[in-house]
PDB file of C-alpha atoms in Angstrom:
ATOM      1  CA  UNK A   6      39.371  53.440-166.752  1.00 90.00           C
ATOM      2  CA  UNK A   7      37.941  50.429-164.955  1.00 93.00           C
ATOM      3  CA  UNK A   8      38.744  49.231-161.434  1.00 93.00           C
ATOM      4  CA  UNK A   9      38.818  45.449-160.999  1.00 93.00           C
ATOM      5  CA  UNK A  10      37.788  43.830-157.727  1.00 91.00           C
ATOM      6  CA  UNK A  11      38.253  40.257-158.914  1.00 93.00           C
ATOM      7  CA  UNK A  12      41.708  39.761-160.440  1.00 95.00           C
ATOM      8  CA  UNK A  13      44.953  37.842-160.173  1.00 95.00           C
ATOM      9  CA  UNK A  14      48.512  39.189-160.116  1.00 95.00           C
ATOM     10  CA  UNK A  15      50.697  36.762-162.065  1.00 96.00           C
ATOM     11  CA  UNK A  16      54.404  37.264-161.369  1.00 96.00           C
ATOM     12  CA  UNK A  17      56.630  37.744-164.398  1.00 94.00           C
ATOM     13  CA  UNK A  18      59.679  38.631-162.302  1.00 93.00           C
ATOM     14  CA  UNK A  19      60.342  39.836-158.739  1.00 91.00           C
ATOM     15  CA  UNK A  20      59.062  43.383-159.381  1.00 95.00           C
ATOM     16  CA  UNK A  21      56.845  42.816-162.449  1.00 97.00           C
ATOM     17  CA  UNK A  22      53.296  41.402-162.402  1.00 97.00           C
ATOM     18  CA  UNK A  23      50.630  40.835-165.035  1.00 97.00           C
ATOM     19  CA  UNK A  24      47.079  41.787-163.978  1.00 96.00           C
ATOM     20  CA  UNK A  25      44.550  39.161-165.074  1.00 93.00           C
ATOM     21  CA  UNK A  26      40.932  40.179-164.602  1.00 91.00           C
ATOM     22  CA  UNK A  27      38.523  37.403-163.591  1.00 93.00           C
ATOM     23  CA  UNK A  28      35.325  39.319-164.271  1.00 89.00           C
ATOM     24  CA  UNK A  29      33.468  40.503-167.339  1.00 90.00           C
ATOM     25  CA  UNK A  30      33.659  44.269-167.712  1.00 90.00           C
ATOM     26  CA  UNK A  31      31.660  46.509-170.002  1.00 92.00           C
ATOM     27  CA  UNK A  32      32.311  50.051-171.147  1.00 93.00           C
ATOM     28  CA  UNK A  33      31.563  52.498-168.295  1.00 90.00           C
ATOM     29  CA  UNK A  34      30.556  55.113-170.875  1.00 90.00           C
ATOM     30  CA  UNK A  35      28.002  53.213-172.956  1.00 91.00           C
ATOM     31  CA  UNK A  36      27.739  49.684-171.504  1.00 90.00           C
ATOM     32  CA  UNK A  37      28.857  47.791-174.619  1.00 94.00           C
ATOM     33  CA  UNK A  38      31.502  45.064-174.756  1.00 93.00           C
ATOM     34  CA  UNK A  39      35.235  45.679-174.639  1.00 94.00           C
ATOM     35  CA  UNK A  40      38.056  43.942-176.462  1.00 95.00           C
ATOM     36  CA  UNK A  41      41.754  43.855-175.614  1.00 95.00           C
ATOM     37  CA  UNK A  42      43.879  46.087-177.863  1.00 97.00           C
ATOM     38  CA  UNK A  43      47.153  45.946-175.965  1.00 96.00           C
ATOM     39  CA  UNK A  44      48.755  46.494-172.610  1.00 97.00           C
ATOM     40  CA  UNK A  45      50.936  49.005-170.819  1.00 96.00           C
ATOM     41  CA  UNK A  46      53.027  49.199-167.696  1.00 97.00           C
ATOM     42  CA  UNK A  47      51.822  50.931-164.535  1.00 97.00           C
ATOM     43  CA  UNK A  48      54.233  51.528-161.656  1.00 97.00           C
ATOM     44  CA  UNK A  49      53.370  51.946-158.005  1.00 96.00           C
ATOM     45  CA  UNK A  50      55.058  51.979-154.611  1.00 94.00           C
ATOM     46  CA  UNK A  51      53.996  49.398-152.032  1.00 90.00           C
ATOM     47  CA  UNK A  52      53.887  49.821-148.245  1.00 83.00           C
ATOM     48  CA  UNK A  53      57.560  48.858-147.883  1.00 86.00           C
ATOM     49  CA  UNK A  54      58.660  51.508-150.374  1.00 88.00           C
ATOM     50  CA  UNK A  55      59.451  48.986-153.138  1.00 92.00           C
ATOM     51  CA  UNK A  56      58.647  49.988-156.709  1.00 95.00           C
ATOM     52  CA  UNK A  57      56.395  47.427-158.386  1.00 96.00           C
ATOM     53  CA  UNK A  58      55.420  47.363-162.064  1.00 97.00           C
ATOM     54  CA  UNK A  59      52.083  46.004-163.253  1.00 97.00           C
ATOM     55  CA  UNK A  60      51.202  45.154-166.835  1.00 98.00           C
ATOM     56  CA  UNK A  61      47.592  46.284-167.290  1.00 97.00           C
ATOM     57  CA  UNK A  62      45.317  45.636-170.254  1.00 96.00           C
ATOM     58  CA  UNK A  63      44.091  48.337-172.622  1.00 97.00           C
ATOM     59  CA  UNK A  64      40.501  47.730-173.715  1.00 96.00           C
ATOM     60  CA  UNK A  65      38.574  49.341-176.568  1.00 97.00           C
ATOM     61  CA  UNK A  66      34.799  49.689-176.660  1.00 96.00           C
ATOM     62  CA  UNK A  67      33.138  48.150-179.707  1.00 94.00           C
ATOM     63  CA  UNK A  68      30.513  50.915-179.755  1.00 96.00           C
ATOM     64  CA  UNK A  69      31.970  54.280-178.674  1.00 96.00           C
ATOM     65  CA  UNK A  70      35.601  53.353-179.517  1.00 96.00           C
ATOM     66  CA  UNK A  71      36.955  54.682-176.209  1.00 95.00           C
ATOM     67  CA  UNK A  72      40.069  53.162-174.683  1.00 96.00           C
ATOM     68  CA  UNK A  73      39.903  52.019-171.045  1.00 95.00           C
ATOM     69  CA  UNK A  74      42.557  50.573-168.743  1.00 95.00           C
ATOM     70  CA  UNK A  75      41.942  47.851-166.157  1.00 94.00           C
ATOM     71  CA  UNK A  76      43.394  48.791-162.780  1.00 94.00           C
ATOM     72  CA  UNK A  77      43.364  46.460-159.774  1.00 95.00           C
ATOM     73  CA  UNK A  78      41.586  47.839-156.708  1.00 93.00           C
ATOM     74  CA  UNK A  79      44.889  48.146-154.840  1.00 94.00           C
ATOM     75  CA  UNK A  80      45.544  51.309-156.883  1.00 95.00           C
ATOM     76  CA  UNK A  81      43.884  54.685-157.166  1.00 94.00           C
ATOM     77  CA  UNK A  82      43.908  56.333-160.592  1.00 93.00           C
ATOM     78  CA  UNK A  83      46.741  58.859-161.005  1.00 93.00           C
ATOM     79  CA  UNK A  84      48.309  57.983-157.630  1.00 94.00           C
ATOM     80  CA  UNK A  85      51.664  56.200-157.316  1.00 94.00           C
ATOM     81  CA  UNK A  86      51.103  54.493-153.958  1.00 95.00           C
ATOM     82  CA  UNK A  87      48.871  51.589-152.958  1.00 94.00           C
ATOM     83  CA  UNK A  88      45.391  52.655-151.880  1.00 93.00           C
ATOM     84  CA  UNK A  89      45.895  51.102-148.425  1.00 91.00           C
ATOM     85  CA  UNK A  90      48.911  53.398-147.873  1.00 91.00           C
ATOM     86  CA  UNK A  91      46.942  56.509-148.743  1.00 92.00           C
ATOM     87  CA  UNK A  92      44.029  55.261-146.651  1.00 90.00           C
ATOM     88  CA  UNK A  93      46.294  54.706-143.630  1.00 88.00           C
ATOM     89  CA  UNK A  94      47.668  58.233-143.849  1.00 90.00           C
ATOM     90  CA  UNK A  95      44.219  59.799-144.260  1.00 88.00           C
ATOM     91  CA  UNK A  96      42.761  57.760-141.403  1.00 85.00           C
ATOM     92  CA  UNK A  97      45.576  58.029-138.865  1.00 79.00           C
ATOM     93  CA  UNK A  98      48.590  60.098-139.898  1.00 67.00           C
ATOM     94  CA  UNK A  99      50.364  59.869-136.520  1.00 73.00           C
ATOM     95  CA  UNK A 100      50.470  56.051-136.456  1.00 73.00           C
ATOM     96  CA  UNK A 101      51.140  55.621-140.173  1.00 78.00           C
ATOM     97  CA  UNK A 102      54.153  53.549-141.250  1.00 81.00           C
ATOM     98  CA  UNK A 103      54.066  54.455-144.945  1.00 86.00           C
ATOM     99  CA  UNK A 104      57.457  54.916-146.596  1.00 84.00           C
ATOM    100  CA  UNK A 105      56.895  58.397-148.031  1.00 87.00           C
ATOM    101  CA  UNK A 106      57.886  61.994-147.351  1.00 89.00           C
ATOM    102  CA  UNK A 107      55.856  64.498-145.354  1.00 90.00           C
ATOM    103  CA  UNK A 108      55.243  66.536-148.516  1.00 93.00           C
ATOM    104  CA  UNK A 109      53.544  63.487-150.057  1.00 92.00           C
ATOM    105  CA  UNK A 110      51.285  63.174-146.996  1.00 91.00           C
ATOM    106  CA  UNK A 111      50.431  66.872-147.320  1.00 93.00           C
ATOM    107  CA  UNK A 112      49.483  66.440-151.004  1.00 94.00           C
ATOM    108  CA  UNK A 113      47.306  63.414-150.158  1.00 92.00           C
ATOM    109  CA  UNK A 114      45.466  65.368-147.463  1.00 90.00           C
ATOM    110  CA  UNK A 115      44.842  68.282-149.840  1.00 92.00           C
ATOM    111  CA  UNK A 116      43.648  65.879-152.553  1.00 91.00           C
ATOM    112  CA  UNK A 117      41.333  64.197-150.038  1.00 88.00           C
ATOM    113  CA  UNK A 118      39.862  67.527-148.884  1.00 85.00           C
ATOM    114  CA  UNK A 119      39.076  68.366-152.493  1.00 85.00           C
ATOM    115  CA  UNK A 120      37.682  64.899-153.189  1.00 84.00           C
ATOM    116  CA  UNK A 121      35.543  64.620-150.051  1.00 81.00           C
ATOM    117  CA  UNK A 122      33.551  67.696-151.055  1.00 76.00           C
ATOM    118  CA  UNK A 123      32.594  66.022-154.328  1.00 80.00           C
ATOM    119  CA  UNK A 124      32.017  62.460-153.100  1.00 80.00           C
ATOM    120  CA  UNK A 125      28.543  63.077-151.676  1.00 76.00           C
ATOM    121  CA  UNK A 126      27.435  64.649-154.958  1.00 79.00           C
ATOM    122  CA  UNK A 127      28.884  61.712-156.875  1.00 80.00           C
ATOM    123  CA  UNK A 128      26.949  59.223-154.761  1.00 76.00           C
ATOM    124  CA  UNK A 129      23.724  61.169-155.254  1.00 76.00           C
ATOM    125  CA  UNK A 130      24.389  60.929-158.995  1.00 77.00           C
ATOM    126  CA  UNK A 131      25.005  57.165-158.766  1.00 76.00           C
ATOM    127  CA  UNK A 132      21.806  56.617-156.765  1.00 76.00           C
ATOM    128  CA  UNK A 133      19.755  58.627-159.234  1.00 80.00           C
ATOM    129  CA  UNK A 134      21.230  56.628-162.148  1.00 77.00           C
ATOM    130  CA  UNK A 135      20.177  53.437-160.393  1.00 80.00           C
ATOM    131  CA  UNK A 136      16.697  54.837-159.751  1.00 81.00           C
ATOM    132  CA  UNK A 137      17.120  54.714-155.976  1.00 75.00           C
ATOM    133  CA  UNK A 138      15.663  57.178-153.519  1.00 70.00           C
ATOM    134  CA  UNK A 139      18.160  58.999-151.390  1.00 65.00           C
ATOM    135  CA  UNK A 140      18.170  61.286-148.392  1.00 62.00           C
ATOM    136  CA  UNK A 141      20.854  63.892-147.861  1.00 61.00           C
ATOM    137  CA  UNK A 142      21.945  64.186-144.248  1.00 56.00           C
ATOM    138  CA  UNK A 143      23.421  67.649-143.871  1.00 50.00           C
ATOM    139  CA  UNK A 144      24.610  67.304-140.277  1.00 47.00           C
ATOM    140  CA  UNK A 145      26.407  63.980-140.741  1.00 57.00           C
ATOM    141  CA  UNK A 146      29.999  64.032-141.894  1.00 66.00           C
ATOM    142  CA  UNK A 147      29.862  61.257-144.484  1.00 64.00           C
ATOM    143  CA  UNK A 148      33.616  60.819-144.702  1.00 66.00           C
ATOM    144  CA  UNK A 149      34.005  60.348-140.942  1.00 71.00           C
ATOM    145  CA  UNK A 150      31.346  57.652-141.148  1.00 70.00           C
ATOM    146  CA  UNK A 151      32.981  55.884-144.106  1.00 73.00           C
ATOM    147  CA  UNK A 152      36.459  55.891-142.540  1.00 76.00           C
ATOM    148  CA  UNK A 153      35.263  53.369-139.940  1.00 78.00           C
ATOM    149  CA  UNK A 154      35.219  50.565-142.525  1.00 82.00           C
ATOM    150  CA  UNK A 155      38.238  48.674-143.897  1.00 84.00           C
ATOM    151  CA  UNK A 156      39.288  49.528-147.463  1.00 87.00           C
ATOM    152  CA  UNK A 157      36.961  52.539-147.423  1.00 86.00           C
ATOM    153  CA  UNK A 158      39.018  54.552-149.908  1.00 87.00           C
ATOM    154  CA  UNK A 159      39.337  51.711-152.396  1.00 88.00           C
ATOM    155  CA  UNK A 160      35.589  51.023-152.220  1.00 87.00           C
ATOM    156  CA  UNK A 161      34.687  54.657-152.861  1.00 85.00           C
ATOM    157  CA  UNK A 162      37.121  55.061-155.744  1.00 88.00           C
ATOM    158  CA  UNK A 163      36.005  51.780-157.350  1.00 88.00           C
ATOM    159  CA  UNK A 164      32.377  52.930-157.442  1.00 82.00           C
ATOM    160  CA  UNK A 165      33.225  56.365-158.808  1.00 84.00           C
ATOM    161  CA  UNK A 166      35.537  55.056-161.529  1.00 88.00           C
ATOM    162  CA  UNK A 167      33.242  52.241-162.646  1.00 84.00           C
ATOM    163  CA  UNK A 168      30.306  54.668-162.929  1.00 81.00           C
ATOM    164  CA  UNK A 169      32.510  56.922-165.092  1.00 81.00           C
ATOM    165  CA  UNK A 170      32.551  59.746-162.520  1.00 78.00           C
ATOM    166  CA  UNK A 171      36.318  59.929-161.926  1.00 79.00           C
TER     167      UNK A 171
END
């Protein structure tokens, strides 16, 4: 799976869009080139509660033969709502205007608790892959710090997915 930051949503109909990536992507597993082998539909729910369908490309690596899907950064893998909706609920549940049930909010919070434990370890792994030095701050709550920035959830997920850590 690959998360695109630079893409275009071309409307096919009112609720159907084709995702067109504007950037070159390589295989997150081995770094070789990818070629398009097809497409598939991916549904999600936007902030108004409307169901939108995206047509996303399926890409195959020329080296390791793995299949990857291109997702726009408005989505989180395996989640059915826009990333900004999930982010709004996780940041400020009381003032959230997301069209979803309380049980969905509960599941998102549990998922986030599980994920936040692993995120610091993932970033240490990314930094070591890049050959960067890192310092672990035990007394700083990293997630509280990251929540101050807009699109924080989308940025975190994009890095983890594109480094093949998702």
